[in-house]
Amino acid sequence: MPEVPTGARHVLILGGTTEARRLAAELAADTGLRVTSSLAGRVAAPRLPAGQVRIGGFGGAEGLADWLRAHRVDAVVDATHPFAGTMSFHAARATAQAQVPLLALRRPGWAAGPGDRWWYADSLDEAAGLLPALGERIFLTTGRMGLAAFAHLVEPWFLVRSVDPPQPPHPPRMEVLLDRGPFTLEGESALLRRHRVEVLVTKDSGGQATAAKLTAARAAGLPVVVVRRPPTPEGVPVAEDPAGAADWVRTTLG
């Protein structure tokens, strides 16, 4: 990593996503910037980005605002997962309090194409409510943190894929597959056949790393339940890729 001179502008990246790591790598190569990436700490062995790294929460919006002031942060990029809604709203409140500019880095969501059989839900609870009418063998790819929404479904069988082992509450009939993307179309198609999957459930995370499952489900004619993203806080500008976010940082900091 290049040596950072005294007086470099301090950029805080909130994230742990692929886009956050790419942005950190680009900004950390700029000798006029000091980059700190903040990871939530929910994954046991996260992929660490370039620059400085902190792990753990801030203590809500007020705690984050205090941290921004104490560490003299000049700009914040919210590059958290599209479903990390609470953190995004904390970031909006904190940066407003500390008077620090904020950008949201959000990869575009997925869009249904010809042959897709998608059902949309606004929450995991709503997604769970759709399943009894769609099938009995469910491939659940919504992460380990939201399994409680499906715990009351005692009849279906679930294949749950996550990076780390899930904790209760969770569905009683469940097999866990510990894995991390990116995934291939061949691998996803074989997985659906091997486990005789009848329904896929996913969040609209966007990106290519986990999109192969959607193509595999389309080819197999399977229904897909897609949980919509929470909204980005009102008034926060959005970049769709790391290059756009890097341009915003440099323009904002002059």
mmCIF file of C-alpha atoms in Angstrom:
data_model
loop_
_atom_site.group_PDB
_atom_site.id
_atom_site.type_symbol
_atom_site.label_atom_id
_atom_site.label_comp_id
_atom_site.label_asym_id
_atom_site.label_seq_id
_atom_site.Cartn_x
_atom_site.Cartn_y
_atom_site.Cartn_z
ATOM 1 C CA MET A 1 0.000 0.000 0.000
ATOM 2 C CA PRO A 2 1.395 3.449 -0.891
ATOM 3 C CA GLU A 3 2.643 5.595 1.965
ATOM 4 C CA VAL A 4 -0.066 8.025 3.056
ATOM 5 C CA PRO A 5 1.236 11.522 3.765
ATOM 6 C CA THR A 6 0.250 13.539 6.789
ATOM 7 C CA GLY A 7 -2.870 15.553 6.028
ATOM 8 C CA ALA A 8 -4.375 13.000 3.612
ATOM 9 C CA ARG A 9 -8.164 13.157 3.350
ATOM 10 C CA HIS A 10 -9.873 10.388 5.311
ATOM 11 C CA VAL A 11 -12.501 8.228 3.586
ATOM 12 C CA LEU A 12 -14.637 5.711 5.506
ATOM 13 C CA ILE A 13 -16.100 2.828 3.510
ATOM 14 C CA LEU A 14 -18.940 0.964 5.187
ATOM 15 C CA GLY A 15 -19.099 -2.500 3.782
ATOM 16 C CA GLY A 16 -17.697 -5.924 3.197
ATOM 17 C CA THR A 17 -19.166 -6.380 -0.253
ATOM 18 C CA THR A 18 -17.188 -7.091 -3.411
ATOM 19 C CA GLU A 19 -17.810 -3.512 -4.520
ATOM 20 C CA ALA A 20 -16.521 -2.166 -1.201
ATOM 21 C CA ARG A 21 -13.258 -4.105 -1.575
ATOM 22 C CA ARG A 22 -12.783 -2.873 -5.142
ATOM 23 C CA LEU A 23 -13.401 0.711 -4.098
ATOM 24 C CA ALA A 24 -10.977 0.401 -1.175
ATOM 25 C CA ALA A 25 -8.281 -0.955 -3.487
ATOM 26 C CA GLU A 26 -8.689 1.930 -5.919
ATOM 27 C CA LEU A 27 -8.779 4.658 -3.281
ATOM 28 C CA ALA A 28 -5.949 3.161 -1.211
ATOM 29 C CA ALA A 29 -3.681 3.532 -4.247
ATOM 30 C CA ASP A 30 -4.230 7.305 -4.117
ATOM 31 C CA THR A 31 -1.497 8.835 -1.932
ATOM 32 C CA GLY A 32 -3.750 11.773 -1.140
ATOM 33 C CA LEU A 33 -6.311 9.599 0.605
ATOM 34 C CA ARG A 34 -6.442 7.572 3.827
ATOM 35 C CA VAL A 35 -8.959 4.741 3.551
ATOM 36 C CA THR A 36 -10.659 2.930 6.425
ATOM 37 C CA SER A 37 -13.082 0.083 5.731
ATOM 38 C CA SER A 38 -15.578 -0.865 8.440
ATOM 39 C CA LEU A 39 -16.869 -4.451 8.500
ATOM 40 C CA ALA A 40 -19.874 -5.507 10.558
ATOM 41 C CA GLY A 41 -18.149 -8.637 11.865
ATOM 42 C CA ARG A 42 -20.977 -11.041 11.025
ATOM 43 C CA VAL A 43 -18.728 -13.304 8.921
ATOM 44 C CA ALA A 44 -16.136 -15.325 10.819
ATOM 45 C CA ALA A 45 -13.379 -14.983 8.209
ATOM 46 C CA PRO A 46 -14.102 -11.928 6.049
ATOM 47 C CA ARG A 47 -12.121 -11.015 2.969
ATOM 48 C CA LEU A 48 -10.142 -7.996 4.085
ATOM 49 C CA PRO A 49 -9.874 -4.938 1.820
ATOM 50 C CA ALA A 50 -6.884 -2.687 1.150
ATOM 51 C CA GLY A 51 -6.172 0.109 3.593
ATOM 52 C CA GLN A 52 -7.066 0.218 7.269
ATOM 53 C CA VAL A 53 -9.812 -2.046 8.601
ATOM 54 C CA ARG A 54 -12.061 -1.874 11.637
ATOM 55 C CA ILE A 55 -14.503 -4.632 12.620
ATOM 56 C CA GLY A 56 -17.671 -4.258 14.673
ATOM 57 C CA GLY A 57 -20.516 -1.823 15.192
ATOM 58 C CA PHE A 58 -20.388 1.846 16.124
ATOM 59 C CA GLY A 59 -23.238 1.946 18.628
ATOM 60 C CA GLY A 60 -25.965 3.319 16.383
ATOM 61 C CA ALA A 61 -26.105 6.587 14.464
ATOM 62 C CA GLU A 62 -24.847 8.656 17.392
ATOM 63 C CA GLY A 63 -21.853 6.382 17.908
ATOM 64 C CA LEU A 64 -21.000 6.573 14.225
ATOM 65 C CA ALA A 65 -21.292 10.371 14.254
ATOM 66 C CA ASP A 66 -18.890 10.498 17.209
ATOM 67 C CA TRP A 67 -16.457 8.201 15.369
ATOM 68 C CA LEU A 68 -16.561 10.380 12.252
ATOM 69 C CA ARG A 69 -15.698 13.455 14.295
ATOM 70 C CA ALA A 70 -13.010 11.753 16.379
ATOM 71 C CA HIS A 71 -11.256 10.301 13.322
ATOM 72 C CA ARG A 72 -11.735 13.397 11.175
ATOM 73 C CA VAL A 73 -13.495 11.614 8.358
ATOM 74 C CA ASP A 74 -13.936 13.733 5.225
ATOM 75 C CA ALA A 75 -16.292 11.481 3.238
ATOM 76 C CA VAL A 76 -18.282 8.284 3.760
ATOM 77 C CA VAL A 77 -19.279 5.663 1.196
ATOM 78 C CA ASP A 78 -22.035 3.292 2.299
ATOM 79 C CA ALA A 79 -21.067 0.155 0.378
ATOM 80 C CA THR A 80 -22.893 -2.252 2.682
ATOM 81 C CA HIS A 81 -25.005 -5.119 1.381
ATOM 82 C CA PRO A 82 -28.198 -3.891 -0.341
ATOM 83 C CA PHE A 83 -30.185 -5.450 2.526
ATOM 84 C CA ALA A 84 -28.226 -3.796 5.353
ATOM 85 C CA GLY A 85 -31.026 -1.260 5.665
ATOM 86 C CA THR A 86 -30.487 -0.352 9.316
ATOM 87 C CA MET A 87 -26.835 0.524 8.795
ATOM 88 C CA SER A 88 -27.677 2.652 5.773
ATOM 89 C CA PHE A 89 -30.154 4.753 7.730
ATOM 90 C CA HIS A 90 -27.699 5.048 10.632
ATOM 91 C CA ALA A 91 -25.100 6.275 8.153
ATOM 92 C CA ALA A 92 -27.484 8.883 6.762
ATOM 93 C CA ARG A 93 -28.299 10.199 10.240
ATOM 94 C CA ALA A 94 -24.691 10.127 11.428
ATOM 95 C CA THR A 95 -23.238 11.926 8.421
ATOM 96 C CA ALA A 96 -25.949 14.570 8.666
ATOM 97 C CA GLN A 97 -25.060 15.129 12.337
ATOM 98 C CA ALA A 98 -21.316 15.240 11.653
ATOM 99 C CA GLN A 99 -21.763 17.221 8.423
ATOM 100 C CA VAL A 100 -19.796 14.704 6.362
ATOM 101 C CA PRO A 101 -20.799 13.975 2.721
ATOM 102 C CA LEU A 102 -22.292 10.510 2.099
ATOM 103 C CA LEU A 103 -22.651 8.347 -1.003
ATOM 104 C CA ALA A 104 -24.434 5.002 -1.328
ATOM 105 C CA LEU A 105 -22.698 2.429 -3.547
ATOM 106 C CA ARG A 106 -25.385 0.029 -4.756
ATOM 107 C CA ARG A 107 -24.934 -2.553 -7.482
ATOM 108 C CA PRO A 108 -28.002 -2.723 -9.783
ATOM 109 C CA GLY A 109 -30.665 -5.232 -8.816
ATOM 110 C CA TRP A 110 -31.646 -8.250 -10.876
ATOM 111 C CA ALA A 111 -34.383 -8.084 -13.501
ATOM 112 C CA ALA A 112 -36.615 -10.942 -14.625
ATOM 113 C CA GLY A 113 -36.177 -12.070 -18.211
ATOM 114 C CA PRO A 114 -38.079 -14.287 -20.650
ATOM 115 C CA GLY A 115 -38.811 -17.651 -19.096
ATOM 116 C CA ASP A 116 -38.385 -16.506 -15.500
ATOM 117 C CA ARG A 117 -41.129 -17.402 -13.007
ATOM 118 C CA TRP A 118 -40.607 -14.823 -10.271
ATOM 119 C CA TRP A 119 -42.786 -14.020 -7.288
ATOM 120 C CA TYR A 120 -41.891 -10.812 -5.427
ATOM 121 C CA ALA A 121 -42.043 -10.286 -1.662
ATOM 122 C CA ASP A 122 -41.358 -7.187 0.421
ATOM 123 C CA SER A 123 -39.969 -9.135 3.385
ATOM 124 C CA LEU A 124 -38.733 -12.563 4.431
ATOM 125 C CA ASP A 125 -42.008 -13.124 6.287
ATOM 126 C CA GLU A 126 -43.953 -12.447 3.091
ATOM 127 C CA ALA A 127 -41.634 -14.767 1.178
ATOM 128 C CA ALA A 128 -42.279 -17.527 3.711
ATOM 129 C CA GLY A 129 -46.013 -17.060 3.224
ATOM 130 C CA LEU A 130 -45.714 -17.769 -0.504
ATOM 131 C CA LEU A 131 -43.871 -21.083 -0.173
ATOM 132 C CA PRO A 132 -46.651 -23.567 0.740
ATOM 133 C CA ALA A 133 -48.337 -22.941 -2.618
ATOM 134 C CA LEU A 134 -45.128 -23.206 -4.653
ATOM 135 C CA GLY A 135 -43.331 -26.372 -3.550
ATOM 136 C CA GLU A 136 -41.993 -28.564 -0.765
ATOM 137 C CA ARG A 137 -38.232 -28.620 -1.442
ATOM 138 C CA ILE A 138 -36.859 -25.119 -0.971
ATOM 139 C CA PHE A 139 -33.398 -23.774 -1.809
ATOM 140 C CA LEU A 140 -33.021 -20.860 0.618
ATOM 141 C CA THR A 141 -30.231 -18.382 -0.246
ATOM 142 C CA THR A 142 -31.270 -15.417 1.892
ATOM 143 C CA GLY A 143 -28.457 -15.752 4.449
ATOM 144 C CA ARG A 144 -28.283 -17.248 7.916
ATOM 145 C CA MET A 145 -29.562 -14.164 9.770
ATOM 146 C CA GLY A 146 -33.174 -14.385 8.556
ATOM 147 C CA LEU A 147 -34.015 -18.044 9.060
ATOM 148 C CA ALA A 148 -36.441 -17.281 11.878
ATOM 149 C CA ALA A 149 -38.965 -16.107 9.272
ATOM 150 C CA PHE A 150 -39.149 -19.690 7.958
ATOM 151 C CA ALA A 151 -38.927 -21.554 11.283
ATOM 152 C CA HIS A 152 -42.695 -22.110 11.511
ATOM 153 C CA LEU A 153 -42.789 -24.034 8.227
ATOM 154 C CA VAL A 154 -42.643 -27.636 9.434
ATOM 155 C CA GLU A 155 -43.706 -29.423 6.239
ATOM 156 C CA PRO A 156 -41.220 -28.185 3.575
ATOM 157 C CA TRP A 157 -37.596 -29.316 3.390
ATOM 158 C CA PHE A 158 -34.994 -26.550 3.142
ATOM 159 C CA LEU A 159 -31.516 -26.476 1.656
ATOM 160 C CA VAL A 160 -29.883 -23.457 3.327
ATOM 161 C CA ARG A 161 -26.687 -22.026 1.861
ATOM 162 C CA SER A 162 -24.632 -19.598 3.938
ATOM 163 C CA VAL A 163 -21.030 -18.617 4.597
ATOM 164 C CA ASP A 164 -21.169 -19.492 8.321
ATOM 165 C CA PRO A 165 -23.319 -22.028 10.215
ATOM 166 C CA PRO A 166 -26.792 -20.687 11.097
ATOM 167 C CA GLN A 167 -28.129 -20.580 14.623
ATOM 168 C CA PRO A 168 -31.708 -21.292 15.819
ATOM 169 C CA PRO A 169 -34.480 -20.538 15.278
ATOM 170 C CA HIS A 170 -34.611 -22.158 11.869
ATOM 171 C CA PRO A 171 -36.847 -24.616 9.964
ATOM 172 C CA PRO A 172 -36.926 -28.095 11.527
ATOM 173 C CA ARG A 173 -36.340 -29.919 8.209
ATOM 174 C CA MET A 174 -33.146 -28.341 6.981
ATOM 175 C CA GLU A 175 -29.795 -29.206 5.424
ATOM 176 C CA VAL A 176 -27.006 -26.616 5.575
ATOM 177 C CA LEU A 177 -24.523 -26.024 2.768
ATOM 178 C CA LEU A 178 -21.569 -23.863 3.804
ATOM 179 C CA ASP A 179 -20.241 -22.107 0.731
ATOM 180 C CA ARG A 180 -19.286 -18.704 -0.607
ATOM 181 C CA GLY A 181 -19.675 -17.327 -4.139
ATOM 182 C CA PRO A 182 -18.978 -16.772 -6.907
ATOM 183 C CA PHE A 183 -20.962 -19.745 -8.197
ATOM 184 C CA THR A 184 -21.065 -21.225 -11.702
ATOM 185 C CA LEU A 185 -24.096 -22.092 -13.805
ATOM 186 C CA GLU A 186 -22.931 -25.693 -14.077
ATOM 187 C CA GLY A 187 -22.521 -25.969 -10.332
ATOM 188 C CA GLU A 188 -25.884 -24.379 -9.548
ATOM 189 C CA SER A 189 -27.709 -26.543 -12.081
ATOM 190 C CA ALA A 190 -26.151 -29.683 -10.618
ATOM 191 C CA LEU A 191 -27.090 -28.529 -7.101
ATOM 192 C CA LEU A 192 -30.745 -28.067 -8.070
ATOM 193 C CA ARG A 193 -30.877 -31.530 -9.645
ATOM 194 C CA ARG A 194 -29.014 -33.288 -6.830
ATOM 195 C CA HIS A 195 -31.308 -31.920 -4.130
ATOM 196 C CA ARG A 196 -34.480 -32.085 -6.252
ATOM 197 C CA VAL A 197 -35.171 -28.421 -5.543
ATOM 198 C CA GLU A 198 -38.678 -27.199 -6.366
ATOM 199 C CA VAL A 199 -38.452 -23.518 -5.321
ATOM 200 C CA LEU A 200 -35.619 -20.997 -5.030
ATOM 201 C CA VAL A 201 -35.787 -18.141 -2.512
ATOM 202 C CA THR A 202 -33.353 -15.235 -2.804
ATOM 203 C CA LYS A 203 -32.894 -11.595 -1.942
ATOM 204 C CA ASP A 204 -32.463 -9.131 -4.796
ATOM 205 C CA SER A 205 -28.769 -8.707 -4.036
ATOM 206 C CA GLY A 206 -27.756 -8.030 -7.637
ATOM 207 C CA GLY A 207 -24.296 -8.641 -9.052
ATOM 208 C CA GLN A 208 -22.774 -11.589 -10.878
ATOM 209 C CA ALA A 209 -21.265 -13.578 -7.996
ATOM 210 C CA THR A 210 -24.538 -15.305 -7.099
ATOM 211 C CA ALA A 211 -26.653 -14.708 -10.232
ATOM 212 C CA ALA A 212 -26.042 -18.159 -11.735
ATOM 213 C CA LYS A 213 -28.714 -19.685 -9.511
ATOM 214 C CA LEU A 214 -31.338 -17.551 -11.282
ATOM 215 C CA THR A 215 -30.265 -18.796 -14.706
ATOM 216 C CA ALA A 216 -30.235 -22.372 -13.414
ATOM 217 C CA ALA A 217 -33.732 -21.966 -11.962
ATOM 218 C CA ARG A 218 -34.985 -20.527 -15.263
ATOM 219 C CA ALA A 219 -33.561 -23.457 -17.217
ATOM 220 C CA ALA A 220 -35.182 -25.903 -14.797
ATOM 221 C CA GLY A 221 -38.533 -24.085 -14.929
ATOM 222 C CA LEU A 222 -38.515 -23.452 -11.182
ATOM 223 C CA PRO A 223 -40.428 -20.685 -9.419
ATOM 224 C CA VAL A 224 -38.232 -18.082 -7.713
ATOM 225 C CA VAL A 225 -39.307 -15.959 -4.759
ATOM 226 C CA VAL A 226 -37.393 -12.660 -4.862
ATOM 227 C CA VAL A 227 -37.312 -10.432 -1.777
ATOM 228 C CA ARG A 228 -37.210 -6.770 -2.761
ATOM 229 C CA ARG A 229 -34.519 -4.441 -1.395
ATOM 230 C CA PRO A 230 -35.192 -1.879 1.315
ATOM 231 C CA PRO A 231 -35.070 1.728 0.042
ATOM 232 C CA THR A 232 -31.943 3.872 0.077
ATOM 233 C CA PRO A 233 -32.314 6.775 2.548
ATOM 234 C CA GLU A 234 -33.939 9.760 0.887
ATOM 235 C CA GLY A 235 -31.579 12.394 -0.445
ATOM 236 C CA VAL A 236 -28.462 10.194 -0.480
ATOM 237 C CA PRO A 237 -26.751 10.119 -3.907
ATOM 238 C CA VAL A 238 -26.149 6.672 -5.414
ATOM 239 C CA ALA A 239 -23.328 5.208 -7.533
ATOM 240 C CA GLU A 240 -23.831 1.843 -9.237
ATOM 241 C CA ASP A 241 -20.193 0.755 -9.401
ATOM 242 C CA PRO A 242 -16.840 1.332 -7.653
ATOM 243 C CA ALA A 243 -15.545 3.548 -10.471
ATOM 244 C CA GLY A 244 -18.479 5.908 -10.056
ATOM 245 C CA ALA A 245 -18.007 5.944 -6.290
ATOM 246 C CA ALA A 246 -14.296 6.713 -6.666
ATOM 247 C CA ASP A 247 -15.108 9.600 -9.010
ATOM 248 C CA TRP A 248 -17.571 10.948 -6.422
ATOM 249 C CA VAL A 249 -14.963 10.767 -3.655
ATOM 250 C CA ARG A 250 -12.345 12.613 -5.670
ATOM 251 C CA THR A 251 -14.794 15.255 -6.882
ATOM 252 C CA THR A 252 -16.267 15.756 -3.416
ATOM 253 C CA LEU A 253 -12.875 16.096 -1.744
ATOM 254 C CA GLY A 254 -11.441 18.225 -4.520
#
